[in-house]
Amino acid sequence: MFKSGFILSTDAHIAAAIHNKTPVTAWMENKIVDYGGVIESQNDYAVKINDEYYVKAACEFRVR
């Protein structure tokens, strides 16, 4: 659905990535902080990838 490098900038994008099991990477301050995997879940404040939580306000999630 999404092309490599696409930034998941909305809750709807993240929900679609969860549904499609799209592999993602997590970035903070233009540096990769997790080579990621599939997003397991999200809530209003965070995204869970590989049993780790990343704060949405501090991170950017990109399609791998």
Coordinates of C-alpha atoms in Angstrom, one line a residue:
M1 CA 0.0 0.0 0.0
F2 CA 2.7 2.5 1.0
K3 CA 6.0 3.0 -0.8
S4 CA 9.4 2.6 0.9
G5 CA 10.3 5.8 2.8
F6 CA 6.7 6.9 3.2
I7 CA 6.2 8.8 6.5
L8 CA 3.3 7.5 8.5
S9 CA 2.1 10.9 9.7
T10 CA -1.4 10.3 10.9
D11 CA -3.2 7.7 13.1
A12 CA -5.0 6.5 10.0
H13 CA -1.7 5.8 8.2
I14 CA -0.4 3.9 11.3
A15 CA -3.7 1.9 11.5
A16 CA -3.4 1.0 7.8
A17 CA 0.2 -0.1 8.4
I18 CA -0.9 -2.3 11.3
H19 CA -3.7 -3.8 9.3
N20 CA -1.3 -4.5 6.3
K21 CA 1.6 -5.6 8.5
T22 CA 3.8 -3.1 6.8
P23 CA 7.4 -3.1 8.1
V24 CA 8.5 0.3 9.4
T25 CA 11.5 2.0 11.0
A26 CA 11.4 4.5 13.8
W27 CA 13.3 7.8 13.6
M28 CA 14.1 10.5 16.2
E29 CA 15.8 13.8 15.3
N30 CA 16.6 12.5 11.8
K31 CA 18.4 9.4 13.2
I32 CA 17.1 5.9 13.1
V33 CA 16.4 4.6 16.5
D34 CA 14.9 1.2 15.6
Y35 CA 15.2 -0.7 12.3
G36 CA 11.8 -1.8 13.3
G37 CA 9.4 -4.3 12.1
V38 CA 5.7 -4.5 12.1
I39 CA 3.8 -2.1 14.3
E40 CA 2.0 -4.2 16.9
S41 CA -0.3 -1.5 18.3
Q42 CA -0.9 2.2 18.8
N43 CA -2.7 4.5 21.3
D44 CA -3.1 8.3 21.4
Y45 CA 0.5 8.8 22.5
A46 CA 2.7 5.9 21.4
V47 CA 3.4 3.2 18.9
K48 CA 4.5 -0.3 19.9
I49 CA 7.1 -2.0 17.7
N50 CA 9.0 -5.2 18.8
D51 CA 7.7 -4.8 22.4
E52 CA 9.1 -1.3 22.6
Y53 CA 7.0 1.9 22.8
Y54 CA 7.9 5.0 20.8
V55 CA 6.2 8.3 21.6
K56 CA 4.4 9.7 18.5
A57 CA 5.3 13.3 19.3
A58 CA 9.0 12.5 19.4
C59 CA 9.3 10.0 16.6
E60 CA 8.7 9.6 13.0
F61 CA 7.7 6.3 11.5
R62 CA 8.7 5.4 7.9
V63 CA 7.9 2.5 5.7
R64 CA 10.9 0.2 5.3

